[in-house]
């Protein structure tokens, strides 16, 4: 095809075959670019004809050519997409909401580090969900459940903020009302948290005010650029370039302010967390009794089996705290109250001066499913709880100690379990170092033989001697038992379920536990056949788990493998399946392997 410069003479052009052709015009060349009658082209500077040449383009319908982009000075710019007011309104809501949340979190960081609007809302969600939902979250996300919850809160907040922006553009005051309602919800969540002081209420109020002011300002600028109800601009037109620039600058500035506030909050929170610095400089006291040694033969050399002592970095964490409480150890105090002859208050320095014991103890979460990994064994350093309670002298009739965490969480522990000969302690050390922050620093409770939900209170602040008939712990009204003795359980660590292994001698291995009773035997069976006794390592004590192993000659095929343990009293692990609620799961851990 040719350009106008290739026309040999007026009224002729090449027809694409190299031959001269004469147009059959139905009109004269148009220069206005307006639509003619049927069969003509709406192109400035070209011929309006049913058979005339176009300056550029491809073959259209018979006898015509469709115009693409003209060359030369008459070329048209690519059309710009028509702005969508709803999308910009939604963006305004998200920016305003983000800035408001960041302002609220910054206020909380300055005035109330223990409680912020986001963590308070997350805590309210945790409080409200039924046990089944909580268990499902733990099963799906494990110890990352808190990250998922906070991310979910962020997503929901973003969607609501976007909706507020759209509504505010549609009718003044609708979006502001949504922001006000969200602020009221945040305020309610904050003031109902156990660790919230009077100043904590300012954070959600600041968040709501900042959100409402910025939302109104952004929507007004958007209305100047794209007035509601006005006729839409044609594609490629910019109805108000100055107003558009003003709105976009305001939107970008709001987003930047939100990012800066969030960064400052993160830095401020780290700067005020003196617990971390204190912990790093802290030297643990030496135990007054010899450290519990690991007996020879307690650990087996089986690849893939859980280590006898769980490293701190691998130890499970399950609690209701969305953010790790930042406790200044010199300001920490533990109170013993309730049905006692003598109320006691203990500070951290006094606690560290007490005669310490160091024991290996395995603790487990009640949410641990059969074969699950919410269990771990560590070397704990602490002062026996029974000695503190002896100072307080519990009154007759008391049968429970309600322990309280810095974040308001509570656990109900039988008084007997804290005063008998077991090594229940106020722990300050874990595997030779101060408690990690996420595991309860500066002080937590460790009670052998009980699930954590009734014993292992982190960030401990109070022990209230009371009765089960008079007080209830955090999880009790949510469908869980007020007692929680750990049930005899066993687990196959190797091989993993679903794996293919070579025929011949297949090594099976794992752990078994029956805290404060001990394990006397572990057995394995294949395809529901007879039980085969495994080699059971000696273990450290009755308060820890035990490793086991068994080599079995297997030919190619598919196998179902089950394990069971028997405690030192001769009571075998039950085969009956039960969920984790209300007091711990039961059943045999079962895996499937393919032997090739």
Coordinates of C-alpha atoms in Angstrom, one line a residue:
X1 CA 0.0 0.0 0.0
X2 CA 1.2 3.5 -0.7
X3 CA 1.1 6.9 1.0
X4 CA -0.3 10.0 -0.6
X5 CA 3.2 10.9 -1.9
X6 CA 3.1 7.9 -4.1
X7 CA 0.1 8.9 -6.1
X8 CA 1.2 9.3 -9.7
X9 CA -1.4 12.0 -10.6
X10 CA -4.5 13.4 -9.2
X11 CA -7.3 10.9 -9.0
X12 CA -5.1 7.8 -9.4
X13 CA -3.2 5.5 -7.0
X14 CA -1.9 2.0 -7.1
X15 CA -4.4 -0.7 -6.4
X16 CA -1.9 -2.9 -4.5
X17 CA -1.1 -4.9 -7.7
X18 CA 1.1 -2.2 -9.1
X19 CA -1.6 -1.1 -11.5
X20 CA -3.0 2.4 -11.7
X21 CA -6.6 2.7 -10.7
X22 CA -9.2 5.5 -10.8
X23 CA -11.3 6.0 -7.7
X24 CA -15.1 5.8 -7.9
X25 CA -15.7 8.7 -5.6
X26 CA -19.0 9.3 -3.9
X27 CA -17.9 12.6 -2.6
X28 CA -15.0 15.0 -2.3
X29 CA -12.1 14.8 0.1
X30 CA -13.2 15.9 3.6
X31 CA -11.0 17.7 6.0
X32 CA -13.3 18.2 9.0
X33 CA -13.2 14.6 10.3
X34 CA -17.0 14.4 10.7
X35 CA -19.1 11.4 9.8
X36 CA -20.5 11.5 6.3
X37 CA -23.2 9.2 4.9
X38 CA -23.1 5.5 4.8
X39 CA -20.0 4.1 3.3
X40 CA -17.8 7.1 4.2
X41 CA -14.9 7.4 6.7
X42 CA -14.7 9.8 9.6
X43 CA -11.1 10.7 9.2
X44 CA -9.7 14.2 9.1
X45 CA -7.7 14.9 6.0
X46 CA -8.7 11.8 4.0
X47 CA -11.1 11.1 1.2
X48 CA -14.7 10.3 2.2
X49 CA -15.5 7.6 -0.3
X50 CA -16.8 4.1 -0.7
X51 CA -13.8 3.2 -2.7
X52 CA -11.2 5.9 -1.9
X53 CA -7.8 5.1 -0.6
X54 CA -6.9 5.7 3.0
X55 CA -3.6 7.1 4.0
X56 CA -2.9 4.1 6.2
X57 CA -4.8 1.1 7.3
X58 CA -5.8 -2.4 6.3
X59 CA -8.5 -3.8 4.1
X60 CA -12.0 -3.4 5.6
X61 CA -15.3 -4.2 4.0
X62 CA -15.5 -4.6 0.2
X63 CA -14.3 -1.5 -1.6
X64 CA -13.2 0.3 1.6
X65 CA -10.1 0.5 3.9
X66 CA -10.3 0.8 7.7
X67 CA -8.2 3.6 9.1
X68 CA -5.6 2.8 11.7
X69 CA -3.2 5.6 12.9
X70 CA -2.6 8.2 10.3
X71 CA 1.0 9.2 9.6
X72 CA 2.4 12.7 9.5
X73 CA 1.2 15.8 11.3
X74 CA -2.4 14.5 11.1
X75 CA -1.6 11.5 13.3
X76 CA -3.9 11.2 16.3
X77 CA -2.8 10.5 19.9
X78 CA -3.8 7.2 21.5
X79 CA -7.0 7.8 23.5
X80 CA -6.6 7.9 27.3
X81 CA -8.9 5.6 29.4
X82 CA -11.9 7.4 30.8
X83 CA -11.4 7.9 34.6
X84 CA -13.6 5.7 36.8
X85 CA -14.9 7.8 39.8
X86 CA -15.8 4.8 41.9
X87 CA -12.3 3.4 41.7
X88 CA -10.8 6.7 42.8
X89 CA -13.4 7.0 45.6
X90 CA -12.5 3.5 46.8
X91 CA -8.8 4.4 46.7
X92 CA -9.6 7.5 48.7
X93 CA -11.3 5.4 51.4
X94 CA -8.4 3.0 51.5
X95 CA -5.9 5.8 51.9
X96 CA -7.9 7.6 54.5
X97 CA -8.5 4.4 56.5
X98 CA -4.9 3.4 56.3
X99 CA -3.8 6.8 57.6
X100 CA -6.3 6.6 60.3
X101 CA -5.3 3.1 61.5
X102 CA -1.6 4.2 61.4
X103 CA -2.4 7.3 63.4
X104 CA -4.3 5.1 66.0
X105 CA -1.4 2.6 66.2
X106 CA 1.1 5.5 66.6
X107 CA -1.0 7.0 69.4
X108 CA -1.2 3.6 71.1
X109 CA 2.6 3.2 70.8
X110 CA 3.1 6.5 72.6
X111 CA 0.4 6.1 75.3
X112 CA -0.6 2.5 75.6
X113 CA 2.0 0.0 74.2
X114 CA 0.2 -3.0 75.6
X115 CA -3.1 -2.3 73.8
X116 CA -3.7 -0.9 70.3
X117 CA -6.9 -0.8 68.2
X118 CA -5.7 -3.6 65.9
X119 CA -4.5 -5.9 68.6
X120 CA -7.7 -5.2 70.6
X121 CA -9.9 -6.1 67.7
X122 CA -7.9 -9.2 67.1
X123 CA -8.2 -10.2 70.7
X124 CA -12.0 -9.6 70.5
X125 CA -12.2 -11.9 67.5
X126 CA -10.2 -14.6 69.4
X127 CA -12.5 -14.2 72.4
X128 CA -15.7 -14.5 70.2
X129 CA -14.9 -17.4 68.0
X130 CA -16.1 -20.8 69.1
X131 CA -13.6 -23.6 69.9
X132 CA -14.1 -25.3 66.6
X133 CA -13.0 -22.2 64.7
X134 CA -10.0 -21.8 66.9
X135 CA -9.0 -25.4 66.4
X136 CA -9.4 -25.2 62.7
X137 CA -7.2 -22.1 62.5
X138 CA -4.5 -23.9 64.5
X139 CA -4.7 -26.9 62.3
X140 CA -4.5 -24.9 59.1
X141 CA -1.9 -22.3 60.0
X142 CA -0.2 -23.7 63.1
X143 CA 1.8 -21.1 65.0
X144 CA 1.2 -18.6 62.1
X145 CA -2.4 -18.3 63.1
X146 CA -1.8 -14.8 64.6
X147 CA -0.2 -13.5 61.4
X148 CA -3.1 -14.8 59.4
X149 CA -5.6 -13.1 61.8
X150 CA -3.9 -9.8 61.6
X151 CA -3.7 -10.0 57.8
X152 CA -7.4 -10.9 57.7
X153 CA -8.2 -7.8 59.8
X154 CA -6.2 -5.7 57.4
X155 CA -8.0 -7.1 54.4
X156 CA -11.4 -6.6 55.9
X157 CA -10.5 -3.1 57.0
X158 CA -9.3 -2.2 53.5
X159 CA -12.6 -3.5 51.9
X160 CA -14.7 -1.5 54.4
X161 CA -12.6 1.6 53.9
X162 CA -13.0 1.3 50.1
X163 CA -16.8 0.9 50.6
X164 CA -16.8 4.0 52.8
X165 CA -15.1 6.0 50.1
X166 CA -17.6 4.9 47.4
X167 CA -20.5 5.7 49.8
X168 CA -19.1 9.1 50.7
X169 CA -18.9 10.1 47.1
X170 CA -22.4 8.9 46.5
X171 CA -23.9 10.8 49.4
X172 CA -22.1 13.1 51.9
X173 CA -22.0 11.6 55.3
X174 CA -22.5 7.9 54.5
X175 CA -18.8 7.1 54.4
X176 CA -18.2 9.3 57.5
X177 CA -20.8 7.3 59.3
X178 CA -19.1 4.0 58.4
X179 CA -15.8 5.4 59.7
X180 CA -17.5 6.5 63.0
X181 CA -19.0 3.1 63.5
X182 CA -15.6 1.4 62.9
X183 CA -14.1 3.8 65.4
X184 CA -16.8 2.9 68.0
X185 CA -16.1 -0.8 67.4
X186 CA -12.4 -0.2 68.0
X187 CA -13.1 1.8 71.1
X188 CA -15.3 -0.9 72.5
X189 CA -12.6 -3.5 71.8
X190 CA -9.9 -1.5 73.4
X191 CA -11.7 -0.5 76.7
X192 CA -12.8 -4.2 77.2
X193 CA -9.2 -5.5 77.2
X194 CA -7.9 -6.4 80.6
X195 CA -4.6 -4.6 80.3
X196 CA -6.1 -1.3 78.9
X197 CA -5.6 1.8 80.9
X198 CA -7.7 5.0 80.5
X199 CA -5.3 6.5 78.0
X200 CA -5.7 3.5 75.7
X201 CA -9.2 4.8 74.6
X202 CA -7.5 7.7 72.8
X203 CA -6.0 5.5 70.1
X204 CA -9.3 4.4 68.4
X205 CA -10.7 7.9 68.8
X206 CA -7.7 9.4 67.0
X207 CA -8.0 6.7 64.3
X208 CA -11.6 7.5 63.7
X209 CA -11.1 11.3 63.6
X210 CA -8.1 11.1 61.2
X211 CA -10.0 8.7 58.9
X212 CA -13.1 10.9 58.8
X213 CA -11.2 14.2 58.1
X214 CA -9.0 12.7 55.4
X215 CA -11.9 10.8 53.8
X216 CA -14.0 14.0 53.5
X217 CA -11.1 16.0 52.2
X218 CA -10.2 13.4 49.5
X219 CA -13.8 12.9 48.3
X220 CA -14.2 16.7 48.0
X221 CA -11.2 17.0 45.8
X222 CA -12.4 14.0 43.8
X223 CA -15.8 15.7 43.3
X224 CA -14.0 18.8 42.0
X225 CA -12.2 16.7 39.4
X226 CA -15.1 14.3 38.6
X227 CA -18.3 15.9 39.8
X228 CA -21.0 13.3 40.8
X229 CA -23.9 13.2 38.4
X230 CA -22.1 15.2 35.7
X231 CA -22.0 13.9 32.2
X232 CA -19.0 11.7 31.7
X233 CA -16.1 13.1 29.7
X234 CA -15.5 11.6 26.3
X235 CA -12.7 9.2 26.0
X236 CA -9.4 11.0 25.9
X237 CA -10.7 14.2 27.5
X238 CA -9.5 15.5 30.9
X239 CA -12.4 17.6 32.2
X240 CA -10.3 19.4 34.9
X241 CA -6.5 18.8 34.7
X242 CA -5.7 21.0 37.7
X243 CA -8.3 19.4 39.9
X244 CA -7.1 16.0 38.8
X245 CA -3.5 16.9 39.8
X246 CA -4.7 18.3 43.1
X247 CA -6.6 15.1 44.0
X248 CA -3.8 12.8 43.0
X249 CA -1.3 14.8 45.1
X250 CA -3.6 14.6 48.1
X251 CA -4.1 10.9 47.6
X252 CA -0.4 10.3 47.4
X253 CA 0.3 12.5 50.3
X254 CA -2.2 10.6 52.5
X255 CA -0.7 7.3 51.5
X256 CA 2.8 8.5 52.3
X257 CA 1.7 9.8 55.7
X258 CA 0.1 6.4 56.5
X259 CA 3.4 4.7 55.6
X260 CA 5.5 7.1 57.6
X261 CA 3.2 6.8 60.7
X262 CA 3.4 3.0 60.4
X263 CA 7.2 3.0 60.2
X264 CA 7.5 5.4 63.1
X265 CA 5.1 3.1 65.2
X266 CA 7.2 0.1 64.4
X267 CA 10.4 1.9 65.4
X268 CA 8.8 3.3 68.5
X269 CA 7.5 -0.1 69.6
X270 CA 10.9 -1.6 69.3
X271 CA 12.5 1.3 71.1
X272 CA 10.2 1.0 74.0
X273 CA 10.5 -2.8 74.3
X274 CA 13.2 -2.7 77.0
X275 CA 12.5 -6.3 77.8
X276 CA 14.6 -7.4 74.9
X277 CA 17.6 -5.4 76.0
X278 CA 17.3 -6.5 79.6
X279 CA 17.0 -10.1 78.6
X280 CA 20.2 -9.9 76.5
X281 CA 22.2 -8.5 79.4
X282 CA 20.7 -10.8 82.0
X283 CA 22.6 -13.6 83.7
X284 CA 20.6 -16.5 85.0
X285 CA 21.1 -17.7 88.5
X286 CA 22.7 -21.1 89.1
X287 CA 20.4 -23.8 90.3
X288 CA 20.8 -24.8 93.9
X289 CA 20.2 -28.4 93.1
X290 CA 22.3 -30.2 90.4
X291 CA 21.0 -29.7 86.9
X292 CA 19.1 -32.7 85.7
X293 CA 21.5 -34.7 83.5
X294 CA 20.4 -36.6 80.4
X295 CA 20.9 -40.3 81.1
X296 CA 22.9 -42.5 78.7
X297 CA 20.7 -44.1 76.2
X298 CA 17.9 -41.6 76.5
X299 CA 18.5 -40.3 72.9
X300 CA 18.3 -42.6 69.8
X301 CA 20.2 -42.1 66.6
X302 CA 17.4 -42.2 64.1
X303 CA 17.4 -39.8 61.2
X304 CA 14.3 -37.6 61.2
X305 CA 13.2 -38.3 64.7
X306 CA 12.3 -35.4 67.0
X307 CA 15.3 -34.3 69.1
X308 CA 15.1 -35.3 72.8
X309 CA 15.4 -31.6 73.8
X310 CA 13.5 -29.1 71.5
X311 CA 15.6 -26.0 70.6
X312 CA 14.0 -22.7 71.6
X313 CA 13.6 -21.6 68.0
X314 CA 11.6 -24.7 67.1
X315 CA 9.4 -24.8 70.2
X316 CA 5.7 -24.4 69.5
X317 CA 3.9 -21.2 70.5
X318 CA 0.2 -21.1 71.0
X319 CA -1.4 -18.2 73.0
X320 CA -4.0 -15.5 72.5
X321 CA -1.5 -12.6 72.4
X322 CA -1.4 -11.0 68.9
X323 CA 1.7 -9.1 69.9
X324 CA 4.3 -10.3 72.4
X325 CA 3.8 -8.3 75.7
X326 CA 6.7 -6.0 76.4
X327 CA 7.3 -6.3 80.2
X328 CA 10.1 -4.3 81.9
X329 CA 11.5 -6.9 84.4
X330 CA 12.5 -4.3 87.1
X331 CA 8.8 -3.2 87.1
X332 CA 7.4 -6.7 87.0
X333 CA 5.6 -8.0 90.1
X334 CA 3.7 -11.2 90.9
X335 CA 0.9 -11.1 93.4
X336 CA -0.6 -14.0 95.3
X337 CA -4.2 -13.2 96.3
X338 CA -7.5 -14.8 97.1
X339 CA -8.1 -17.5 99.7
X340 CA -4.8 -17.1 101.5
X341 CA -3.8 -16.1 105.0
X342 CA -1.1 -13.8 103.7
X343 CA -1.1 -12.0 100.4
X344 CA 2.3 -12.0 98.8
X345 CA 3.9 -9.6 96.3
X346 CA 7.1 -10.7 94.6
X347 CA 9.4 -8.6 92.3
X348 CA 11.8 -10.0 89.7
X349 CA 15.0 -9.4 91.7
X350 CA 13.6 -11.2 94.7
X351 CA 12.5 -14.1 92.5
X352 CA 15.9 -14.5 91.0
X353 CA 17.4 -14.7 94.5
X354 CA 15.3 -17.7 95.4
X355 CA 16.8 -21.2 95.3
X356 CA 16.3 -22.4 91.7
X357 CA 15.8 -25.9 90.3
X358 CA 16.4 -26.9 86.7
X359 CA 14.4 -29.7 85.2
X360 CA 13.6 -31.2 81.8
X361 CA 9.8 -31.0 81.3
X362 CA 7.7 -31.8 78.3
X363 CA 4.7 -29.5 77.8
X364 CA 1.9 -29.8 75.3
X365 CA -1.0 -27.7 73.9
X366 CA -4.5 -29.1 74.3
X367 CA -5.1 -28.2 70.7
X368 CA -2.5 -30.8 69.6
X369 CA -4.1 -33.3 67.3
X370 CA -3.1 -37.0 67.4
X371 CA 0.3 -37.0 65.7
X372 CA 0.6 -33.2 65.9
X373 CA 3.6 -31.1 66.8
X374 CA 2.2 -28.7 69.4
X375 CA 4.4 -30.3 72.0
X376 CA 8.1 -29.8 73.1
X377 CA 10.6 -30.8 75.7
X378 CA 12.9 -28.2 77.3
X379 CA 15.2 -27.6 80.2
X380 CA 13.4 -25.2 82.5
X381 CA 15.0 -23.1 85.3
X382 CA 12.7 -21.8 88.1
X383 CA 11.5 -21.5 91.6
X384 CA 9.0 -24.2 92.8
X385 CA 5.5 -22.7 93.0
X386 CA 4.7 -24.7 96.1
X387 CA 7.3 -22.6 98.1
X388 CA 5.6 -19.4 97.1
X389 CA 2.2 -20.8 98.0
X390 CA 3.5 -21.9 101.3
X391 CA 4.4 -18.3 102.0
X392 CA 0.8 -17.3 101.3
X393 CA -0.8 -20.2 103.2
X394 CA -3.9 -21.2 101.2
X395 CA -7.1 -21.4 103.3
X396 CA -9.1 -24.5 103.8
X397 CA -11.6 -25.2 100.9
X398 CA -9.4 -23.7 98.2
X399 CA -8.9 -26.2 95.3
X400 CA -7.8 -24.0 92.4
X401 CA -5.2 -21.4 91.5
X402 CA -6.3 -18.9 88.8
X403 CA -3.1 -17.6 87.1
X404 CA -3.3 -14.4 85.1
X405 CA -1.1 -13.2 82.2
X406 CA -0.1 -9.7 81.5
X407 CA -2.6 -9.7 78.6
X408 CA -5.5 -10.8 80.8
X409 CA -5.5 -14.5 79.8
X410 CA -6.2 -16.8 82.7
X411 CA -5.7 -20.5 83.5
X412 CA -7.3 -22.8 86.2
X413 CA -4.8 -25.1 87.8
X414 CA -5.7 -27.6 90.5
X415 CA -4.1 -26.4 93.8
X416 CA -2.9 -29.9 94.4
X417 CA -0.8 -29.9 91.2
X418 CA 1.0 -26.8 92.5
X419 CA 1.7 -28.1 96.0
X420 CA 2.5 -31.8 95.5
X421 CA 6.0 -33.1 94.8
X422 CA 6.0 -32.5 91.1
X423 CA 8.4 -29.8 89.7
X424 CA 5.8 -27.1 89.1
X425 CA 7.7 -23.9 88.8
X426 CA 7.9 -20.2 88.1
X427 CA 10.2 -20.5 85.2
X428 CA 12.7 -17.8 84.3
X429 CA 15.0 -19.9 82.0
X430 CA 14.6 -22.2 79.0
X431 CA 17.4 -24.4 77.7
X432 CA 20.1 -22.5 79.4
X433 CA 19.0 -18.9 78.5
X434 CA 16.5 -16.4 79.8
X435 CA 12.9 -17.2 78.6
X436 CA 12.5 -16.0 75.0
X437 CA 10.0 -13.0 74.9
X438 CA 7.4 -15.1 73.0
X439 CA 7.6 -17.9 75.5
X440 CA 6.7 -15.8 78.5
X441 CA 9.7 -13.5 79.5
X442 CA 10.3 -12.6 82.3
X443 CA 8.3 -15.3 84.1
X444 CA 5.9 -18.1 83.2
X445 CA 4.4 -21.2 84.8
X446 CA 5.4 -24.8 84.0
X447 CA 3.4 -27.6 85.5
X448 CA 4.3 -31.3 84.6
X449 CA 1.4 -33.5 83.6
X450 CA -1.1 -30.7 82.6
X451 CA -2.0 -29.3 79.2
X452 CA -0.9 -25.7 78.8
X453 CA -4.4 -24.2 78.8
X454 CA -4.7 -25.0 82.5
X455 CA -1.2 -24.5 83.6
X456 CA 1.4 -22.9 81.3
X457 CA 0.6 -19.2 81.8
X458 CA 3.1 -16.9 80.1
X459 CA 3.9 -13.3 81.2
X460 CA 2.6 -14.2 84.7
X461 CA 1.4 -11.4 86.9
X462 CA -1.0 -13.0 89.5
X463 CA -1.9 -16.2 91.3
X464 CA -5.3 -16.1 92.8
X465 CA -6.1 -19.0 95.2
X466 CA -9.7 -19.8 94.8
X467 CA -12.2 -22.6 94.0
X468 CA -13.4 -24.1 90.8
X469 CA -16.9 -23.4 91.9
X470 CA -16.2 -19.7 92.3
X471 CA -13.9 -18.7 89.3
X472 CA -13.6 -19.8 85.7
X473 CA -10.5 -19.4 83.4
X474 CA -10.4 -18.0 79.9
X475 CA -11.2 -21.1 78.0
X476 CA -13.8 -22.7 80.3
X477 CA -16.8 -20.7 79.2
X478 CA -15.7 -21.3 75.6
X479 CA -16.4 -25.0 75.7
X480 CA -13.2 -26.3 77.3
X481 CA -12.7 -28.3 80.5
X482 CA -11.5 -26.6 83.6
X483 CA -9.1 -29.6 84.2
X484 CA -6.6 -30.8 81.7
X485 CA -4.4 -33.8 82.6
X486 CA -2.2 -34.8 79.6
X487 CA -3.3 -38.0 78.0
X488 CA -1.0 -40.8 77.0
X489 CA 0.0 -40.3 73.3
X490 CA 2.5 -41.4 70.8
X491 CA 3.7 -40.2 67.4
X492 CA 5.4 -41.6 64.3
X493 CA 8.1 -39.2 63.1
X494 CA 9.7 -41.3 60.4
X495 CA 8.9 -42.2 57.8
X496 CA 6.4 -39.5 57.0
X497 CA 2.9 -40.4 55.9
X498 CA 2.6 -40.8 52.1
X499 CA 6.3 -41.5 51.5
X500 CA 7.7 -44.3 49.4
X501 CA 10.5 -46.3 51.1
X502 CA 12.7 -49.1 49.8
X503 CA 11.8 -52.7 50.6
X504 CA 13.8 -54.5 53.2
X505 CA 14.3 -53.3 56.7
X506 CA 12.3 -50.1 57.2
X507 CA 13.2 -48.0 60.2
X508 CA 10.3 -46.5 62.1
X509 CA 10.8 -44.0 64.9
X510 CA 9.1 -41.3 67.0
X511 CA 8.2 -40.1 70.4
X512 CA 5.7 -41.0 73.1
X513 CA 4.6 -39.2 76.3
X514 CA 2.6 -39.6 79.5
X515 CA 3.8 -36.7 81.6
X516 CA 4.2 -37.3 85.3
X517 CA 3.4 -41.0 84.8
X518 CA 6.0 -42.1 82.3
X519 CA 5.9 -44.5 79.4
X520 CA 6.7 -48.2 79.8
X521 CA 6.1 -49.6 76.3
X522 CA 5.6 -48.5 72.7
X523 CA 4.2 -50.8 70.0
X524 CA 3.6 -50.7 66.3
X525 CA 1.3 -52.6 64.0
X526 CA 0.9 -52.8 60.3
X527 CA -2.4 -53.2 58.4
X528 CA -4.2 -53.9 61.7
X529 CA -2.1 -57.0 62.4
X530 CA -0.5 -58.0 65.6
X531 CA 1.4 -55.4 67.7
X532 CA 5.2 -55.4 67.6
X533 CA 7.1 -54.0 70.6
X534 CA 9.5 -51.2 69.7
X535 CA 12.8 -50.3 71.4
X536 CA 12.0 -47.6 74.0
X537 CA 14.8 -45.3 75.0
X538 CA 15.2 -44.7 78.7
X539 CA 14.0 -41.1 78.7
X540 CA 15.1 -38.3 81.0
X541 CA 12.3 -38.6 83.6
X542 CA 8.6 -39.4 83.8
X543 CA 7.9 -35.7 83.1
X544 CA 9.4 -35.8 79.6
X545 CA 8.7 -37.6 76.3
X546 CA 10.5 -40.8 75.2
X547 CA 12.0 -41.7 71.9
X548 CA 11.3 -45.1 70.3
X549 CA 12.4 -47.0 67.2
X550 CA 11.6 -50.3 65.4
X551 CA 13.0 -51.9 62.3
X552 CA 10.6 -54.0 60.3
X553 CA 11.2 -56.2 57.3
X554 CA 8.8 -55.1 54.6
X555 CA 8.2 -56.4 51.0
X556 CA 6.8 -54.1 48.3
X557 CA 3.2 -53.0 48.9
X558 CA 1.0 -50.4 50.7
X559 CA 1.0 -50.3 54.5
X560 CA -1.1 -48.7 57.2
X561 CA 1.1 -48.2 60.2
X562 CA -0.2 -47.4 63.7
X563 CA 1.5 -46.7 67.0
X564 CA 0.4 -46.9 70.7
X565 CA 2.0 -46.3 74.0
X566 CA 1.4 -47.7 77.5
X567 CA 2.1 -45.6 80.6
X568 CA 4.0 -46.8 83.7
X569 CA 0.8 -47.7 85.4
X570 CA 0.0 -50.3 82.7
X571 CA -2.8 -48.2 81.1
X572 CA -2.5 -48.4 77.3
X573 CA -3.3 -45.5 75.1
X574 CA -6.9 -45.5 73.9
X575 CA -7.9 -46.3 70.3
X576 CA -11.1 -44.3 70.6
X577 CA -10.9 -41.2 68.5
X578 CA -11.8 -37.9 70.2
X579 CA -11.3 -34.2 69.1
X580 CA -9.1 -31.8 70.9
X581 CA -12.1 -30.1 72.6
X582 CA -12.9 -30.2 75.5
X583 CA -9.8 -31.8 77.1
X584 CA -7.4 -33.2 74.5
X585 CA -7.5 -35.5 71.4
X586 CA -7.2 -39.3 71.6
X587 CA -6.7 -42.1 69.1
X588 CA -3.8 -43.9 67.4
X589 CA -1.5 -42.0 65.2
X590 CA -1.8 -43.6 61.8
X591 CA 0.3 -43.2 58.7
X592 CA 0.4 -44.8 55.2
X593 CA 3.6 -45.7 53.5
X594 CA 4.4 -47.4 50.2
X595 CA 7.2 -49.9 50.0
X596 CA 8.8 -50.1 46.6

